[in-house]
Amino acid sequence: MNIRHLIDITDFTTAEIDALIATAEDIIENPAKYQDACSHKQLATLFFEPSTRTRLSFESAMLALGGTVLGFSEAASSSTAKGETVMDTIHTVSCYADIIAMRHPKEGAPFAASFSSEVPIINAGDGSHNHPTQTLTDLLTIHRERGSLDNFTIGFCGDLKFGRTVHSLANALSRQTGIHFVFISPDELKMPDHIKHHVLEARGFSYEETTSLEEAMPKLDVLYMTRVQKERFFNEADYIRLKDTYILDPEKLVAAKKELCILHPLPRVNEIAVAVDADPRACYWKQVKNGKYIRMALILKLLGIEV
Ligand code: CP
């Protein structure tokens, strides 16, 4: 049997992503229809790096589908601590579970793991590389807020160099039409050339780069805020210098469009003031909820279960 994995968002066609969004929207409307869809199926969540949303939304998704979950939330509690390779760990767990969601600090680890797995592997975030299920969450949220995935200007703000969520989302949106990208970051944390040149320019998309959130704000339809990630820096002094470069607060939103959609993959540290949560344009808590529904749709798809 040909096993499907989700390692990179482009593993799915845009038609497949549209179908996942449609399934997630049906799950939101008709949850009871899906409550036994995965009875007798097991999801393993193998997290070699910390997580709150991704791991727990996967587990919540599988439980809501009537399945069960197993796994670990830190490498130290697995035989990785005794020197077992990722390949052997995944091979072992694929003997117990029907599907595996894994997060790993090393770029490419889920791709490598897919070669030793007997069941579908889902990349739940690999280093600074990709986070395709966050991207599915972001796409579902944009679709629900705007009614379409086409024809808007999106600003990515913060750590665009190490931010795997922005790399995956920019990649996904570059397969839509009429998207204009605004990259807002300090010079040290700019969007990598491989995304700008080999993804956006190669597909004919326009983008601009700025260090000023205030300047960019009035033109944005979607603002994707990100955290400056302490864990990706080699030098703590650089992290301390850059961490509070952008702080979105109610004052900065005065210049924003009324229909702006503010997203953040979370966790946040300082980059969105808590006062913004009460603004109707703040969509990041809806985004958290949507993460569960799109992961339910994804589990069904990779297990080949039709409801
Ligand atoms: N968005 C996201 O990946 O959050 P966690 O690190 O909490 O899983």
PDB file of C-alpha atoms and ligand atoms in Angstrom:
ATOM      1  CA  MET A   1       0.000   0.000   0.000  1.00  0.00           C
ATOM      2  CA  ASN A   2       1.196   3.527  -0.816  1.00  0.00           C
ATOM      3  CA  ILE A   3       1.341   5.396   2.538  1.00  0.00           C
ATOM      4  CA  ARG A   4       0.644   9.157   2.422  1.00  0.00           C
ATOM      5  CA  HIS A   5       2.633  11.359   4.803  1.00  0.00           C
ATOM      6  CA  LEU A   6       2.448  15.113   5.457  1.00  0.00           C
ATOM      7  CA  ILE A   7       6.014  16.400   5.693  1.00  0.00           C
ATOM      8  CA  ASP A   8       5.752  19.613   3.647  1.00  0.00           C
ATOM      9  CA  ILE A   9       2.568  21.561   2.864  1.00  0.00           C
ATOM     10  CA  THR A  10       3.198  20.981  -0.859  1.00  0.00           C
ATOM     11  CA  ASP A  11       2.773  17.227  -0.305  1.00  0.00           C
ATOM     12  CA  PHE A  12      -0.924  18.058  -0.767  1.00  0.00           C
ATOM     13  CA  THR A  13      -2.365  19.675  -3.871  1.00  0.00           C
ATOM     14  CA  THR A  14      -4.399  22.847  -3.458  1.00  0.00           C
ATOM     15  CA  ALA A  15      -7.495  20.772  -4.303  1.00  0.00           C
ATOM     16  CA  GLU A  16      -6.664  18.400  -1.429  1.00  0.00           C
ATOM     17  CA  ILE A  17      -6.195  21.357   0.935  1.00  0.00           C
ATOM     18  CA  ASP A  18      -9.546  22.804  -0.177  1.00  0.00           C
ATOM     19  CA  ALA A  19     -11.145  19.424   0.572  1.00  0.00           C
ATOM     20  CA  LEU A  20      -9.537  19.332   4.045  1.00  0.00           C
ATOM     21  CA  ILE A  21     -10.896  22.814   4.766  1.00  0.00           C
ATOM     22  CA  ALA A  22     -14.357  21.698   3.633  1.00  0.00           C
ATOM     23  CA  THR A  23     -14.172  18.635   5.907  1.00  0.00           C
ATOM     24  CA  ALA A  24     -13.019  20.772   8.865  1.00  0.00           C
ATOM     25  CA  GLU A  25     -15.928  23.143   8.282  1.00  0.00           C
ATOM     26  CA  ASP A  26     -18.336  20.200   8.200  1.00  0.00           C
ATOM     27  CA  ILE A  27     -16.823  18.879  11.453  1.00  0.00           C
ATOM     28  CA  ILE A  28     -17.402  22.287  13.069  1.00  0.00           C
ATOM     29  CA  GLU A  29     -21.068  22.214  11.961  1.00  0.00           C
ATOM     30  CA  ASN A  30     -21.747  18.504  12.594  1.00  0.00           C
ATOM     31  CA  PRO A  31     -19.343  17.144  15.248  1.00  0.00           C
ATOM     32  CA  ALA A  32     -21.561  14.174  16.175  1.00  0.00           C
ATOM     33  CA  LYS A  33     -21.245  12.772  12.649  1.00  0.00           C
ATOM     34  CA  TYR A  34     -17.529  12.199  13.264  1.00  0.00           C
ATOM     35  CA  GLN A  35     -17.475  11.016  16.880  1.00  0.00           C
ATOM     36  CA  ASP A  36     -16.827   7.331  16.112  1.00  0.00           C
ATOM     37  CA  ALA A  37     -14.967   7.738  12.825  1.00  0.00           C
ATOM     38  CA  CYS A  38     -11.645   6.563  14.302  1.00  0.00           C
ATOM     39  CA  SER A  39     -12.837   3.998  16.845  1.00  0.00           C
ATOM     40  CA  HIS A  40     -10.111   1.336  17.283  1.00  0.00           C
ATOM     41  CA  LYS A  41      -7.502   3.665  15.710  1.00  0.00           C
ATOM     42  CA  GLN A  42      -4.482   4.956  17.614  1.00  0.00           C
ATOM     43  CA  LEU A  43      -2.544   8.185  17.165  1.00  0.00           C
ATOM     44  CA  ALA A  44       1.004   8.472  18.518  1.00  0.00           C
ATOM     45  CA  THR A  45       2.300  11.954  19.346  1.00  0.00           C
ATOM     46  CA  LEU A  46       6.100  11.917  19.536  1.00  0.00           C
ATOM     47  CA  PHE A  47       7.378  15.322  20.602  1.00  0.00           C
ATOM     48  CA  PHE A  48      11.145  15.681  20.822  1.00  0.00           C
ATOM     49  CA  GLU A  49      10.638  19.434  21.354  1.00  0.00           C
ATOM     50  CA  PRO A  50       8.143  21.316  23.615  1.00  0.00           C
ATOM     51  CA  SER A  51       4.589  22.030  22.481  1.00  0.00           C
ATOM     52  CA  THR A  52       1.213  22.978  23.917  1.00  0.00           C
ATOM     53  CA  ARG A  53      -1.138  23.550  20.977  1.00  0.00           C
ATOM     54  CA  THR A  54       0.115  21.132  18.367  1.00  0.00           C
ATOM     55  CA  ARG A  55       0.421  18.082  20.593  1.00  0.00           C
ATOM     56  CA  LEU A  56      -2.755  18.671  22.581  1.00  0.00           C
ATOM     57  CA  SER A  57      -4.830  19.615  19.528  1.00  0.00           C
ATOM     58  CA  PHE A  58      -3.720  16.402  17.820  1.00  0.00           C
ATOM     59  CA  GLU A  59      -4.667  14.406  20.905  1.00  0.00           C
ATOM     60  CA  SER A  60      -7.961  16.263  21.315  1.00  0.00           C
ATOM     61  CA  ALA A  61      -8.670  15.710  17.595  1.00  0.00           C
ATOM     62  CA  MET A  62      -8.122  11.951  17.799  1.00  0.00           C
ATOM     63  CA  LEU A  63     -10.224  11.644  20.980  1.00  0.00           C
ATOM     64  CA  ALA A  64     -13.045  13.625  19.316  1.00  0.00           C
ATOM     65  CA  LEU A  65     -12.931  11.109  16.448  1.00  0.00           C
ATOM     66  CA  GLY A  66     -13.396   8.223  18.889  1.00  0.00           C
ATOM     67  CA  GLY A  67      -9.782   7.046  18.687  1.00  0.00           C
ATOM     68  CA  THR A  68      -7.079   6.743  21.339  1.00  0.00           C
ATOM     69  CA  VAL A  69      -3.653   8.317  21.816  1.00  0.00           C
ATOM     70  CA  LEU A  70      -0.211   7.335  23.084  1.00  0.00           C
ATOM     71  CA  GLY A  71       3.214   8.937  22.953  1.00  0.00           C
ATOM     72  CA  PHE A  72       5.698  11.147  24.753  1.00  0.00           C
ATOM     73  CA  SER A  73       6.120  14.884  25.200  1.00  0.00           C
ATOM     74  CA  GLU A  74       9.883  15.015  25.713  1.00  0.00           C
ATOM     75  CA  ALA A  75      12.713  12.996  24.239  1.00  0.00           C
ATOM     76  CA  ALA A  76      14.249  12.457  27.712  1.00  0.00           C
ATOM     77  CA  SER A  77      11.399  10.110  28.640  1.00  0.00           C
ATOM     78  CA  SER A  78      11.971   7.882  25.579  1.00  0.00           C
ATOM     79  CA  SER A  79      14.829   5.568  24.614  1.00  0.00           C
ATOM     80  CA  THR A  80      16.288   8.496  22.659  1.00  0.00           C
ATOM     81  CA  ALA A  81      17.962   9.233  26.021  1.00  0.00           C
ATOM     82  CA  LYS A  82      19.773   5.865  25.682  1.00  0.00           C
ATOM     83  CA  GLY A  83      21.003   6.703  22.186  1.00  0.00           C
ATOM     84  CA  GLU A  84      18.266   5.158  20.031  1.00  0.00           C
ATOM     85  CA  THR A  85      18.048   6.708  16.566  1.00  0.00           C
ATOM     86  CA  VAL A  86      14.949   8.572  15.382  1.00  0.00           C
ATOM     87  CA  MET A  87      14.581   5.968  12.637  1.00  0.00           C
ATOM     88  CA  ASP A  88      14.429   3.095  15.130  1.00  0.00           C
ATOM     89  CA  THR A  89      12.085   4.983  17.467  1.00  0.00           C
ATOM     90  CA  ILE A  90       9.674   5.678  14.604  1.00  0.00           C
ATOM     91  CA  HIS A  91       9.908   2.120  13.284  1.00  0.00           C
ATOM     92  CA  THR A  92       9.029   0.865  16.769  1.00  0.00           C
ATOM     93  CA  VAL A  93       6.095   3.204  17.323  1.00  0.00           C
ATOM     94  CA  SER A  94       4.713   2.463  13.863  1.00  0.00           C
ATOM     95  CA  CYS A  95       4.277  -1.128  15.102  1.00  0.00           C
ATOM     96  CA  TYR A  96       1.879   0.150  17.815  1.00  0.00           C
ATOM     97  CA  ALA A  97       0.020   3.109  16.267  1.00  0.00           C
ATOM     98  CA  ASP A  98      -1.984   3.726  13.077  1.00  0.00           C
ATOM     99  CA  ILE A  99      -0.648   7.255  12.529  1.00  0.00           C
ATOM    100  CA  ILE A 100       2.182   9.334  14.029  1.00  0.00           C
ATOM    101  CA  ALA A 101       2.520  13.094  14.582  1.00  0.00           C
ATOM    102  CA  MET A 102       6.113  14.023  15.396  1.00  0.00           C
ATOM    103  CA  ARG A 103       7.977  17.227  16.243  1.00  0.00           C
ATOM    104  CA  HIS A 104      11.743  17.368  16.190  1.00  0.00           C
ATOM    105  CA  PRO A 105      14.342  20.148  16.555  1.00  0.00           C
ATOM    106  CA  LYS A 106      16.322  18.890  13.546  1.00  0.00           C
ATOM    107  CA  GLU A 107      15.192  20.002  10.074  1.00  0.00           C
ATOM    108  CA  GLY A 108      14.303  16.982   7.940  1.00  0.00           C
ATOM    109  CA  ALA A 109      13.837  14.539  10.843  1.00  0.00           C
ATOM    110  CA  PRO A 110      10.169  13.762   9.986  1.00  0.00           C
ATOM    111  CA  PHE A 111      11.137  13.240   6.327  1.00  0.00           C
ATOM    112  CA  ALA A 112      13.857  10.780   7.360  1.00  0.00           C
ATOM    113  CA  ALA A 113      11.431   9.112   9.770  1.00  0.00           C
ATOM    114  CA  SER A 114       8.909   8.547   6.998  1.00  0.00           C
ATOM    115  CA  PHE A 115      11.293   5.991   5.438  1.00  0.00           C
ATOM    116  CA  SER A 116      11.253   3.762   8.508  1.00  0.00           C
ATOM    117  CA  SER A 117       7.547   4.049   9.279  1.00  0.00           C
ATOM    118  CA  GLU A 118       4.842   1.547   8.439  1.00  0.00           C
ATOM    119  CA  VAL A 119       2.135   4.197   9.024  1.00  0.00           C
ATOM    120  CA  PRO A 120       1.532   7.848   7.991  1.00  0.00           C
ATOM    121  CA  ILE A 121       3.928  10.418   9.498  1.00  0.00           C
ATOM    122  CA  ILE A 122       2.784  13.984  10.123  1.00  0.00           C
ATOM    123  CA  ASN A 123       5.421  16.665  10.525  1.00  0.00           C
ATOM    124  CA  ALA A 124       4.339  18.615  13.625  1.00  0.00           C
ATOM    125  CA  GLY A 125       7.260  21.046  13.215  1.00  0.00           C
ATOM    126  CA  ASP A 126      10.921  20.401  12.326  1.00  0.00           C
ATOM    127  CA  GLY A 127      13.429  22.992  13.538  1.00  0.00           C
ATOM    128  CA  SER A 128      13.248  26.245  11.562  1.00  0.00           C
ATOM    129  CA  HIS A 129      12.057  24.405   8.471  1.00  0.00           C
ATOM    130  CA  ASN A 130       8.342  23.623   8.219  1.00  0.00           C
ATOM    131  CA  HIS A 131       5.125  23.351  10.212  1.00  0.00           C
ATOM    132  CA  PRO A 132       2.513  22.154   7.722  1.00  0.00           C
ATOM    133  CA  THR A 133      -0.311  21.462  10.194  1.00  0.00           C
ATOM    134  CA  GLN A 134       0.013  25.008  11.549  1.00  0.00           C
ATOM    135  CA  THR A 135      -0.308  26.135   7.938  1.00  0.00           C
ATOM    136  CA  LEU A 136      -3.493  24.106   7.509  1.00  0.00           C
ATOM    137  CA  THR A 137      -4.775  25.786  10.686  1.00  0.00           C
ATOM    138  CA  ASP A 138      -3.848  29.221   9.303  1.00  0.00           C
ATOM    139  CA  LEU A 139      -5.508  28.506   5.946  1.00  0.00           C
ATOM    140  CA  LEU A 140      -8.720  27.310   7.600  1.00  0.00           C
ATOM    141  CA  THR A 141      -8.767  30.461   9.750  1.00  0.00           C
ATOM    142  CA  ILE A 142      -8.161  32.802   6.794  1.00  0.00           C
ATOM    143  CA  HIS A 143     -10.829  30.967   4.803  1.00  0.00           C
ATOM    144  CA  ARG A 144     -13.367  31.263   7.622  1.00  0.00           C
ATOM    145  CA  GLU A 145     -12.583  34.931   8.261  1.00  0.00           C
ATOM    146  CA  ARG A 146     -12.307  36.124   4.641  1.00  0.00           C
ATOM    147  CA  GLY A 147     -14.360  33.519   2.733  1.00  0.00           C
ATOM    148  CA  SER A 148     -11.471  32.853   0.323  1.00  0.00           C
ATOM    149  CA  LEU A 149      -7.749  32.101   0.161  1.00  0.00           C
ATOM    150  CA  ASP A 150      -7.162  34.472  -2.766  1.00  0.00           C
ATOM    151  CA  ASN A 151      -6.646  38.210  -3.363  1.00  0.00           C
ATOM    152  CA  PHE A 152      -5.300  39.803  -0.192  1.00  0.00           C
ATOM    153  CA  THR A 153      -2.186  41.434   1.254  1.00  0.00           C
ATOM    154  CA  ILE A 154      -0.545  39.588   4.120  1.00  0.00           C
ATOM    155  CA  GLY A 155       2.141  40.968   6.429  1.00  0.00           C
ATOM    156  CA  PHE A 156       4.458  38.539   8.187  1.00  0.00           C
ATOM    157  CA  CYS A 157       6.025  40.234  11.213  1.00  0.00           C
ATOM    158  CA  GLY A 158       8.810  39.205  13.586  1.00  0.00           C
ATOM    159  CA  ASP A 159      11.241  36.331  13.232  1.00  0.00           C
ATOM    160  CA  LEU A 160      10.973  35.448   9.552  1.00  0.00           C
ATOM    161  CA  LYS A 161      14.391  33.793   9.445  1.00  0.00           C
ATOM    162  CA  PHE A 162      13.804  30.961  11.914  1.00  0.00           C
ATOM    163  CA  GLY A 163       9.983  30.942  11.864  1.00  0.00           C
ATOM    164  CA  ARG A 164       8.895  27.616  10.397  1.00  0.00           C
ATOM    165  CA  THR A 165       5.252  28.697  10.442  1.00  0.00           C
ATOM    166  CA  VAL A 166       5.940  31.640   8.127  1.00  0.00           C
ATOM    167  CA  HIS A 167       8.006  29.506   5.741  1.00  0.00           C
ATOM    168  CA  SER A 168       5.197  26.963   5.392  1.00  0.00           C
ATOM    169  CA  LEU A 169       2.419  29.550   5.083  1.00  0.00           C
ATOM    170  CA  ALA A 170       4.280  31.641   2.484  1.00  0.00           C
ATOM    171  CA  ASN A 171       4.839  28.461   0.510  1.00  0.00           C
ATOM    172  CA  ALA A 172       1.148  27.518   0.693  1.00  0.00           C
ATOM    173  CA  LEU A 173      -0.091  31.002  -0.245  1.00  0.00           C
ATOM    174  CA  SER A 174       2.242  31.131  -3.224  1.00  0.00           C
ATOM    175  CA  ARG A 175      -0.009  28.491  -4.811  1.00  0.00           C
ATOM    176  CA  GLN A 176      -3.052  30.794  -4.509  1.00  0.00           C
ATOM    177  CA  THR A 177      -3.796  33.839  -6.671  1.00  0.00           C
ATOM    178  CA  GLY A 178      -3.568  37.575  -6.013  1.00  0.00           C
ATOM    179  CA  ILE A 179      -1.525  37.419  -2.796  1.00  0.00           C
ATOM    180  CA  HIS A 180       0.871  40.274  -2.023  1.00  0.00           C
ATOM    181  CA  PHE A 181       3.457  39.633   0.694  1.00  0.00           C
ATOM    182  CA  VAL A 182       4.902  42.230   3.095  1.00  0.00           C
ATOM    183  CA  PHE A 183       7.821  40.989   5.195  1.00  0.00           C
ATOM    184  CA  ILE A 184       8.321  43.020   8.383  1.00  0.00           C
ATOM    185  CA  SER A 185      11.433  42.099  10.360  1.00  0.00           C
ATOM    186  CA  PRO A 186      14.743  43.356  11.699  1.00  0.00           C
ATOM    187  CA  ASP A 187      17.571  42.972   9.169  1.00  0.00           C
ATOM    188  CA  GLU A 188      18.974  40.004  11.116  1.00  0.00           C
ATOM    189  CA  LEU A 189      15.690  38.054  10.907  1.00  0.00           C
ATOM    190  CA  LYS A 190      14.657  38.573   7.279  1.00  0.00           C
ATOM    191  CA  MET A 191      12.761  35.989   5.230  1.00  0.00           C
ATOM    192  CA  PRO A 192      15.330  33.517   3.812  1.00  0.00           C
ATOM    193  CA  ASP A 193      16.372  33.873   0.180  1.00  0.00           C
ATOM    194  CA  HIS A 194      15.212  30.366  -0.656  1.00  0.00           C
ATOM    195  CA  ILE A 195      11.599  31.409   0.095  1.00  0.00           C
ATOM    196  CA  LYS A 196      11.885  34.809  -1.628  1.00  0.00           C
ATOM    197  CA  HIS A 197      13.703  33.626  -4.749  1.00  0.00           C
ATOM    198  CA  HIS A 198      12.850  29.954  -5.216  1.00  0.00           C
ATOM    199  CA  VAL A 199       9.235  30.090  -4.029  1.00  0.00           C
ATOM    200  CA  LEU A 200       7.774  33.587  -4.486  1.00  0.00           C
ATOM    201  CA  GLU A 201       9.753  34.986  -7.416  1.00  0.00           C
ATOM    202  CA  ALA A 202       9.748  31.607  -9.155  1.00  0.00           C
ATOM    203  CA  ARG A 203       5.938  31.587  -8.982  1.00  0.00           C
ATOM    204  CA  GLY A 204       5.582  35.245 -10.033  1.00  0.00           C
ATOM    205  CA  PHE A 205       4.547  36.752  -6.679  1.00  0.00           C
ATOM    206  CA  SER A 206       5.340  40.288  -5.538  1.00  0.00           C
ATOM    207  CA  TYR A 207       6.719  41.040  -2.084  1.00  0.00           C
ATOM    208  CA  GLU A 208       8.228  43.929  -0.200  1.00  0.00           C
ATOM    209  CA  GLU A 209      10.487  44.065   2.853  1.00  0.00           C
ATOM    210  CA  THR A 210      10.427  46.648   5.628  1.00  0.00           C
ATOM    211  CA  THR A 211      11.564  47.070   9.216  1.00  0.00           C
ATOM    212  CA  SER A 212       8.493  49.187  10.104  1.00  0.00           C
ATOM    213  CA  LEU A 213       5.235  47.605  11.283  1.00  0.00           C
ATOM    214  CA  GLU A 214       3.661  51.081  11.495  1.00  0.00           C
ATOM    215  CA  GLU A 215       4.391  51.778   7.812  1.00  0.00           C
ATOM    216  CA  ALA A 216       3.045  48.420   6.669  1.00  0.00           C
ATOM    217  CA  MET A 217      -0.089  48.393   8.816  1.00  0.00           C
ATOM    218  CA  PRO A 218      -2.561  50.418   6.664  1.00  0.00           C
ATOM    219  CA  LYS A 219      -2.148  48.152   3.617  1.00  0.00           C
ATOM    220  CA  LEU A 220      -2.626  44.787   5.350  1.00  0.00           C
ATOM    221  CA  ASP A 221      -5.664  42.500   5.131  1.00  0.00           C
ATOM    222  CA  VAL A 222      -3.992  39.801   7.236  1.00  0.00           C
ATOM    223  CA  LEU A 223      -1.239  40.367   9.818  1.00  0.00           C
ATOM    224  CA  TYR A 224       0.696  37.263  10.858  1.00  0.00           C
ATOM    225  CA  MET A 225       2.628  38.067  14.046  1.00  0.00           C
ATOM    226  CA  THR A 226       5.389  35.753  15.250  1.00  0.00           C
ATOM    227  CA  ARG A 227       7.564  35.340  18.301  1.00  0.00           C
ATOM    228  CA  VAL A 228      11.307  35.921  18.251  1.00  0.00           C
ATOM    229  CA  GLN A 229      12.359  32.395  19.186  1.00  0.00           C
ATOM    230  CA  LYS A 230      14.916  32.266  21.966  1.00  0.00           C
ATOM    231  CA  GLU A 231      15.599  28.577  21.308  1.00  0.00           C
ATOM    232  CA  ARG A 232      16.892  29.276  17.755  1.00  0.00           C
ATOM    233  CA  PHE A 233      19.563  31.836  18.766  1.00  0.00           C
ATOM    234  CA  PHE A 234      23.208  30.885  19.317  1.00  0.00           C
ATOM    235  CA  ASN A 235      23.886  34.115  21.181  1.00  0.00           C
ATOM    236  CA  GLU A 236      21.630  35.277  24.058  1.00  0.00           C
ATOM    237  CA  ALA A 237      22.708  38.911  23.638  1.00  0.00           C
ATOM    238  CA  ASP A 238      21.293  38.922  20.091  1.00  0.00           C
ATOM    239  CA  TYR A 239      18.012  37.466  21.339  1.00  0.00           C
ATOM    240  CA  ILE A 240      17.707  40.101  24.085  1.00  0.00           C
ATOM    241  CA  ARG A 241      18.457  42.898  21.586  1.00  0.00           C
ATOM    242  CA  LEU A 242      15.825  41.697  19.079  1.00  0.00           C
ATOM    243  CA  LYS A 243      13.067  40.112  21.158  1.00  0.00           C
ATOM    244  CA  ASP A 244      10.903  43.221  21.663  1.00  0.00           C
ATOM    245  CA  THR A 245      11.407  44.806  18.238  1.00  0.00           C
ATOM    246  CA  TYR A 246       7.674  44.532  17.459  1.00  0.00           C
ATOM    247  CA  ILE A 247       4.897  44.807  19.999  1.00  0.00           C
ATOM    248  CA  LEU A 248       1.398  45.023  18.558  1.00  0.00           C
ATOM    249  CA  ASP A 249      -0.824  47.147  20.778  1.00  0.00           C
ATOM    250  CA  PRO A 250      -4.174  48.977  20.377  1.00  0.00           C
ATOM    251  CA  GLU A 251      -2.365  52.201  19.421  1.00  0.00           C
ATOM    252  CA  LYS A 252      -0.689  50.589  16.409  1.00  0.00           C
ATOM    253  CA  LEU A 253      -4.030  49.153  15.281  1.00  0.00           C
ATOM    254  CA  VAL A 254      -5.556  52.632  14.878  1.00  0.00           C
ATOM    255  CA  ALA A 255      -4.024  52.769  11.386  1.00  0.00           C
ATOM    256  CA  ALA A 256      -5.169  49.252  10.432  1.00  0.00           C
ATOM    257  CA  LYS A 257      -8.083  48.264   8.209  1.00  0.00           C
ATOM    258  CA  LYS A 258     -11.396  47.569   9.967  1.00  0.00           C
ATOM    259  CA  GLU A 259     -11.507  44.068   8.485  1.00  0.00           C
ATOM    260  CA  LEU A 260      -7.870  43.200   9.304  1.00  0.00           C
ATOM    261  CA  CYS A 261      -7.416  39.595  10.452  1.00  0.00           C
ATOM    262  CA  ILE A 262      -4.672  39.273  13.106  1.00  0.00           C
ATOM    263  CA  LEU A 263      -3.108  35.821  13.330  1.00  0.00           C
ATOM    264  CA  HIS A 264      -0.350  34.369  15.508  1.00  0.00           C
ATOM    265  CA  PRO A 265       0.604  30.680  15.688  1.00  0.00           C
ATOM    266  CA  LEU A 266       1.290  31.178  19.432  1.00  0.00           C
ATOM    267  CA  PRO A 267       2.857  30.935  21.933  1.00  0.00           C
ATOM    268  CA  ARG A 268       3.226  34.697  22.272  1.00  0.00           C
ATOM    269  CA  VAL A 269       5.706  36.285  24.608  1.00  0.00           C
ATOM    270  CA  ASN A 270       5.531  40.107  24.325  1.00  0.00           C
ATOM    271  CA  GLU A 271       4.738  40.680  20.666  1.00  0.00           C
ATOM    272  CA  ILE A 272       0.966  41.109  21.051  1.00  0.00           C
ATOM    273  CA  ALA A 273      -0.279  43.089  24.032  1.00  0.00           C
ATOM    274  CA  VAL A 274      -3.027  41.280  25.947  1.00  0.00           C
ATOM    275  CA  ALA A 275      -5.250  44.346  25.376  1.00  0.00           C
ATOM    276  CA  VAL A 276      -5.415  43.409  21.664  1.00  0.00           C
ATOM    277  CA  ASP A 277      -7.288  40.188  22.544  1.00  0.00           C
ATOM    278  CA  ALA A 278     -10.508  42.194  22.960  1.00  0.00           C
ATOM    279  CA  ASP A 279     -10.236  43.685  19.456  1.00  0.00           C
ATOM    280  CA  PRO A 280     -12.638  41.943  17.036  1.00  0.00           C
ATOM    281  CA  ARG A 281      -9.776  41.769  14.527  1.00  0.00           C
ATOM    282  CA  ALA A 282      -7.800  39.447  16.843  1.00  0.00           C
ATOM    283  CA  CYS A 283      -8.333  35.975  15.364  1.00  0.00           C
ATOM    284  CA  TYR A 284      -5.572  34.018  17.102  1.00  0.00           C
ATOM    285  CA  TRP A 285      -7.816  32.348  19.686  1.00  0.00           C
ATOM    286  CA  LYS A 286     -10.170  31.247  16.908  1.00  0.00           C
ATOM    287  CA  GLN A 287      -7.031  29.971  15.159  1.00  0.00           C
ATOM    288  CA  VAL A 288      -6.266  27.787  18.200  1.00  0.00           C
ATOM    289  CA  LYS A 289      -9.731  26.201  18.015  1.00  0.00           C
ATOM    290  CA  ASN A 290      -9.483  25.708  14.268  1.00  0.00           C
ATOM    291  CA  GLY A 291      -6.255  23.747  14.812  1.00  0.00           C
ATOM    292  CA  LYS A 292      -8.220  20.887  16.337  1.00  0.00           C
ATOM    293  CA  TYR A 293     -10.785  20.691  13.518  1.00  0.00           C
ATOM    294  CA  ILE A 294      -8.289  20.767  10.670  1.00  0.00           C
ATOM    295  CA  ARG A 295      -6.206  18.076  12.414  1.00  0.00           C
ATOM    296  CA  MET A 296      -9.362  15.933  12.697  1.00  0.00           C
ATOM    297  CA  ALA A 297      -9.822  16.338   8.944  1.00  0.00           C
ATOM    298  CA  LEU A 298      -6.147  15.506   8.359  1.00  0.00           C
ATOM    299  CA  ILE A 299      -6.229  12.338  10.473  1.00  0.00           C
ATOM    300  CA  LEU A 300      -9.288  11.123   8.525  1.00  0.00           C
ATOM    301  CA  LYS A 301      -7.611  11.836   5.212  1.00  0.00           C
ATOM    302  CA  LEU A 302      -4.310  10.106   6.029  1.00  0.00           C
ATOM    303  CA  LEU A 303      -6.135   7.077   7.448  1.00  0.00           C
ATOM    304  CA  GLY A 304      -8.332   6.932   4.345  1.00  0.00           C
ATOM    305  CA  ILE A 305     -11.534   7.170   6.409  1.00  0.00           C
ATOM    306  CA  GLU A 306     -14.596   8.671   4.735  1.00  0.00           C
ATOM    307  CA  VAL A 307     -17.534   9.817   6.830  1.00  0.00           C
TER     308      VAL A 307
HETATM  309  N1   CP B   1       1.718  26.889  17.158  1.00  0.00           N
HETATM  310  C1   CP B   1       2.447  25.935  17.767  1.00  0.00           C
HETATM  311  O1   CP B   1       3.131  25.130  17.118  1.00  0.00           O
HETATM  312  O2   CP B   1       2.334  25.923  19.125  1.00  0.00           O
HETATM  313  P1   CP B   1       3.025  24.863  20.095  1.00  0.00           P
HETATM  314  O3   CP B   1       4.510  25.056  19.993  1.00  0.00           O
HETATM  315  O4   CP B   1       2.470  25.142  21.458  1.00  0.00           O
HETATM  316  O5   CP B   1       2.647  23.491  19.582  1.00  0.00           O
END
